[in-house]
Every structure is written in structure tokens, then in C-alpha cells.
Amino acid sequence: MPKPHGGRLVNREVPEHKRERFLEQAGELPTLNITEGQAKDAENIAKGVFSPLEGFLLQEDYSNVLDEKRLSNDLPWTLPIILDVHNDLNVRIGDAITLSYKDRPLALMQVEEVYKYNKKEFAQKVYGTLDVRHPGVAKLRDMGDLLVGGKITLVREMETPFSKYNLRPVETRVLFKEKGWRTVVGFQTRNAPHLGHEYVQKTALTFVDGVFINPVIGRKKRGDFRDEVILEAYNVLIEHYYLKDRAVMSILPFEMRYAGPREAVFHAIVRKNFGCTHFIVGRDHAGVGDFYPPYAAQDIFDEFPDLGIIPLFFKTFYYCKKCGGVVNEKICPHGEEQHIKFSGTRIRELLRRGQRPPREMMRPEVVDVILRSGNPFVE
Amino acid sequence: MVFKVPEKEKKFTTVSIPTPLFKKIQERIKDTGFTSVSSYVTYVLREIVAEEDEEEGEPFSKEDEERVKERLRALGYLG
């Protein structure tokens, strides 16, 4: 099993027996209300998902992540995990503050730095564009002009309807060990599974001991599958089509950045922290629209010989009528007229109309779950 | 509001290598993605340092592990 990123799994959660005291303290400190995405970041920091981060980025790390895709200690790190605030916030360096979500204290933060940042530079370097049609760029417009950096301590978990699927890296690591898995491939998803997803996972699984299916739960784009639909769809898929001892699913509460290549590396780092030895990177991983070349999210891994997790690159799978199975361009000699593509857009169109995608695209049990759910999509 | 004054820290430093080795690397990286001897040497060293880092042991104590197993059983992940 790989060591956590940076060598040590971070734990910045208040132990149960100290929680009351910390909550009392939180009530007495100046409060900063944070968004759902920021709250998820805080939780991920505290639980070690973002190891080695112990808080929101300080300026030196922030600049290095933008310029070098690494923390200031040279460790690969591609997404800036930042806490933005507006100019009118009355915070001084050295202050302890309470980070609240939905008016409930979530974490304490030691303010180590407050610094300005350039939103255009952020957009260009992280998203590769200044185009406001990119959701990350659009979001930047509403963000505060200052960043606050410093360590955090989680005093209480966010409420989630999916807590039974919410495992910490320390837990997945024990789980993989108990299952006897020496090699584990991580699979990132924000979709209900079609046969393309299943074949990517199973192809990878042929070479490793287990697959860790890790759907991202949190704010998504309009038209994406709702979280509960994704989880239920995977449950039935695993139940009917996977060996029980070869697949584990737990969630990753995280707000997608749609940062394409940079986010692909970040996703790999997170799965390394969960204990994965390998990570699946497909076509246009973490992309949106046509902002990134189709395989840019695979090419970027060349920059990181020291990542500590092995990326597995896949071409797009499709069903070939002539081959009579799911294949990809590396193994199928037949023309496009023989292919049924697993188009997410086409599948969603069919489902939106209440129609069933063909068996060559999606397992009937998965289709049943989706159609039973009423409206399976984010409004 | 108090701002941190950004300090410009040097991000790179110099390491000496024998000139013949430098020239050999210069030849080797022709027509590759490496744009300089420095970028090649950095790449190779990062790879080596990372491999050495991976050799250390597990981060859990036995007690931690038992506590975690209990939760995994309660959630249905372990039988």
C-alpha cells in the first residue's frame, strides 16, 4: 500500500471527548460563514483526504501550486485549496476564527496569512482559460478578493444523508488491508454507470486486487445525475455484476472544479491517500465542454514521476456489433458503423424521456434504478 | 486588516555536475519533451527521491486499526 501523499495521513478532527470544549470555544470566536464547497474542503483536510494539507493554503504554497503544480516543498499538488474572503472581513493574522456552515460551527482556523490574489492568473493557470462559460472561471467572479491561509481543526462533521458511504482514508486503508488487497485501482465518477464505465473498471481490475469506486458527491452541473441516483445505481451494479470481494464503494464529498488535467492529478493524489496504488484516467477526465484536449488529462502525468500512484490510461470504450462486445480503438478493427458509443448525452436524453437505453449501453438493473427515481438529474 | 507582505524566494538553486555528463544529457534529451538538462535532472531526481519515500511502513497503530475495523463492521464493509 502506498504511503499517504507527503508521508503522513493528516488527522485534524477533534477527538470525541474534547468536542464539547471545542464547540464552546467556537461559540466565542469571530465567525466566518463558508460555502458548501469550502466546508467539504475543510472536512477533507481534517480527515486526511487532502494529506499533507493541514489547512487552507498559505501564499507560498498557493503561488507554487499555480506556477509549478507543486507545494513549496516540491510535492506534487495541482489544485489550490483556498479560502476566499471579502475585503470587509475583520480578521487579523494570529486570530483564531470559527468556520461555520449553515450557521453551525464546523471548524476552528488559526489565521496565519491573509493575502491578495489575482483572479485572472488563477483562471488562466488552473483552468487554462478566462472564458466565463467555464464554471470555475464563472465562480471566480463571485469569490472574495482575499485569501485566508492557516491550519484548521474540525469540530463537527457536516450532516450528510450518505454517511454510511463516507469513509476516511484511514478506514479505506484498513479495509483494503483486511480484504487482502495489495493493489487497488481507484475510479473517480460523477455519473451513473454505463457499460463503458464498467468495462474500464473491470479491465483495470484484471491486473489488480480490488477496485475502489469513489463517486464525487456535491454540487454539480445542471443535468448531472443526482447523488442518490449514482449511489443506488452503483449498488445494483456491484450486486449483480461484480465479485463482492473485489469492489468497494465509498463517496468523496467534493466540489468538482472541472479543471481537467490539473484536477485529474489531484484526483489521483486523493485516491493515493485512500490507499490506492493505481488510478483510472479516461478521456477528458474532469473536463467540461471542449475546454481541454481529449487526452490532456493523461498527458499531464508525464510531469510527475514522483506522484506515488500509477495512472492507468484508457481510450474510450464502445460496443462493437461485429466484435459482439465492449471494446476500444486499441483492440477493435471495425469501422464506426459497427459501433454503439456510450454517449452520456444520448443516455441522459433517453432517460429524460423515460425511455430505456439499450442493454449494450447500460445494465437493465441500473436503468430500473434511474427510472424509478423520478427525476434523476440535477435541476 | 493585516496583509502578509509577499517575500520573493528563490525557487531554484544550482547543483554542479561534471561537464561530460552534462553534455551526454544534452545529447540524450534532443527530440524529447525535456527542454533543458535541468528539467531532465529534476525529473530523474524526483523519481528517485519518491521511490525512497515509498519504502517506509504503515502509519497505523494496532489500537487505531481495531477501532477502525469496528466502524467498518458497523457500516457493513467488513463481515
Short mmCIF file of N, CA and C in Angstrom, two decimals, chain A residues 3 60 64 67 70 74 87 89 92 113-114 146 164-165 170-171 173 177-178 249-250 302 305-306, chain B residues 1-4 6 9 11 43 46-47 50 53-54 56 58 60 65 68-69 71-72 75 77-78:
data_model
loop_
_atom_site.label_atom_id
_atom_site.label_comp_id
_atom_site.label_asym_id
_atom_site.label_seq_id
_atom_site.Cartn_x
_atom_site.Cartn_y
_atom_site.Cartn_z
N LYS A 3 2.37 4.92 0.73
CA LYS A 3 2.28 5.87 1.85
C LYS A 3 1.36 7.00 1.44
N GLU A 60 2.83 31.11 -0.09
CA GLU A 60 3.96 30.48 -0.79
C GLU A 60 3.51 29.20 -1.50
N ASN A 64 3.18 28.54 -5.57
CA ASN A 64 3.89 27.40 -6.14
C ASN A 64 2.95 26.43 -6.85
N ASP A 67 2.19 28.06 -10.17
CA ASP A 67 3.32 28.13 -11.10
C ASP A 67 3.93 26.78 -11.44
N ARG A 70 3.04 22.26 -7.74
CA ARG A 70 3.64 21.60 -6.58
C ARG A 70 3.54 22.52 -5.37
N ASP A 74 7.99 21.01 -2.89
CA ASP A 74 8.20 20.25 -4.14
C ASP A 74 7.27 19.06 -4.32
N ASN A 87 -13.24 41.82 1.33
CA ASN A 87 -12.40 42.85 1.96
C ASN A 87 -12.89 43.32 3.32
N LEU A 89 -14.00 41.69 5.76
CA LEU A 89 -13.87 40.75 6.87
C LEU A 89 -12.84 41.27 7.88
N ARG A 92 -7.48 39.30 11.59
CA ARG A 92 -6.06 39.68 11.68
C ARG A 92 -5.22 38.42 11.77
N GLU A 113 -2.15 33.74 7.53
CA GLU A 113 -1.90 34.73 6.49
C GLU A 113 -3.21 35.20 5.89
N VAL A 114 -3.25 36.47 5.50
CA VAL A 114 -4.32 36.99 4.66
C VAL A 114 -3.62 37.65 3.48
N LEU A 146 -9.61 38.32 -1.27
CA LEU A 146 -8.51 37.95 -0.38
C LEU A 146 -8.58 36.46 -0.07
N LYS A 164 -23.17 6.60 5.69
CA LYS A 164 -22.70 5.20 5.73
C LYS A 164 -21.75 4.88 4.58
N TYR A 165 -21.70 5.76 3.59
CA TYR A 165 -20.77 5.56 2.48
C TYR A 165 -19.54 6.46 2.60
N VAL A 170 -8.08 6.69 6.49
CA VAL A 170 -7.58 5.75 7.50
C VAL A 170 -8.45 4.48 7.50
N GLU A 171 -9.72 4.65 7.17
CA GLU A 171 -10.64 3.50 7.15
C GLU A 171 -10.50 2.68 5.86
N ARG A 173 -7.91 2.37 4.10
CA ARG A 173 -6.62 1.69 4.16
C ARG A 173 -6.72 0.40 4.97
N LYS A 177 -6.61 -3.55 3.44
CA LYS A 177 -5.69 -4.49 4.06
C LYS A 177 -6.45 -5.74 4.52
N GLU A 178 -7.61 -5.51 5.15
CA GLU A 178 -8.43 -6.63 5.62
C GLU A 178 -8.89 -7.51 4.47
N MET A 249 -17.24 0.58 -2.60
CA MET A 249 -17.66 1.93 -2.98
C MET A 249 -17.77 2.80 -1.73
N SER A 250 -17.15 3.95 -1.78
CA SER A 250 -17.47 4.98 -0.78
C SER A 250 -17.39 6.33 -1.48
N ASP A 302 2.91 12.93 -17.20
CA ASP A 302 4.34 12.87 -17.55
C ASP A 302 5.17 13.82 -16.69
N PRO A 305 6.88 12.23 -12.09
CA PRO A 305 7.45 10.90 -11.86
C PRO A 305 7.40 10.52 -10.38
N ASP A 306 7.12 11.51 -9.54
CA ASP A 306 7.16 11.31 -8.09
C ASP A 306 5.76 11.32 -7.46
N MET B 1 -7.51 45.12 8.82
CA MET B 1 -7.00 44.00 8.03
C MET B 1 -5.47 44.08 7.93
N VAL B 2 -4.82 42.98 8.14
CA VAL B 2 -3.36 42.97 8.03
C VAL B 2 -2.96 42.01 6.92
N PHE B 3 -2.19 42.50 5.99
CA PHE B 3 -1.77 41.65 4.89
C PHE B 3 -0.36 41.14 5.10
N LYS B 4 -0.12 39.96 4.58
CA LYS B 4 1.25 39.47 4.58
C LYS B 4 1.97 40.11 3.39
N PRO B 6 4.35 39.76 0.58
CA PRO B 6 4.96 38.60 -0.08
C PRO B 6 6.47 38.72 -0.19
N GLU B 9 10.97 34.40 -2.84
CA GLU B 9 12.01 33.44 -2.51
C GLU B 9 12.51 32.77 -3.78
N LYS B 11 13.27 30.08 -6.24
CA LYS B 11 12.66 28.77 -6.35
C LYS B 11 13.64 27.71 -6.88
N TYR B 43 13.62 15.83 -13.12
CA TYR B 43 12.69 14.71 -13.30
C TYR B 43 13.26 13.42 -12.71
N ARG B 46 13.53 13.56 -8.87
CA ARG B 46 12.21 13.43 -8.22
C ARG B 46 11.77 11.97 -8.21
N GLU B 47 12.01 11.27 -9.30
CA GLU B 47 11.63 9.86 -9.39
C GLU B 47 12.36 9.04 -8.33
N ALA B 50 11.22 9.94 -4.72
CA ALA B 50 9.88 9.42 -4.44
C ALA B 50 9.94 7.93 -4.14
N ASP B 53 11.04 7.35 -0.67
CA ASP B 53 9.99 7.71 0.28
C ASP B 53 8.97 6.59 0.45
N GLU B 54 8.71 5.85 -0.63
CA GLU B 54 7.65 4.84 -0.59
C GLU B 54 8.01 3.64 0.27
N GLU B 56 8.83 3.34 3.38
CA GLU B 56 8.55 3.32 4.81
C GLU B 56 7.26 2.54 5.14
N GLU B 58 3.69 1.19 7.58
CA GLU B 58 2.29 1.58 7.76
C GLU B 58 2.14 2.66 8.84
N PHE B 60 -0.47 3.17 10.92
CA PHE B 60 -1.48 2.94 11.97
C PHE B 60 -0.92 2.15 13.14
N GLU B 65 -6.24 0.59 14.46
CA GLU B 65 -6.75 -0.33 13.46
C GLU B 65 -7.99 -1.06 13.97
N VAL B 68 -10.98 1.21 13.90
CA VAL B 68 -11.46 1.39 12.52
C VAL B 68 -12.24 0.16 12.06
N LYS B 69 -11.72 -1.01 12.40
CA LYS B 69 -12.40 -2.25 11.97
C LYS B 69 -13.81 -2.33 12.55
N ARG B 71 -15.81 0.14 13.21
CA ARG B 71 -16.69 1.02 12.43
C ARG B 71 -17.01 0.39 11.07
N LEU B 72 -15.99 -0.21 10.45
CA LEU B 72 -16.22 -0.82 9.14
C LEU B 72 -17.22 -1.97 9.23
N LEU B 75 -20.70 -0.51 9.58
CA LEU B 75 -21.22 0.05 8.32
C LEU B 75 -21.47 -1.03 7.27
N TYR B 77 -19.08 -2.89 5.78
CA TYR B 77 -17.97 -3.07 4.84
C TYR B 77 -17.16 -4.33 5.16
N LEU B 78 -17.17 -4.73 6.43
CA LEU B 78 -16.47 -5.95 6.82
C LEU B 78 -17.48 -6.91 7.47
#
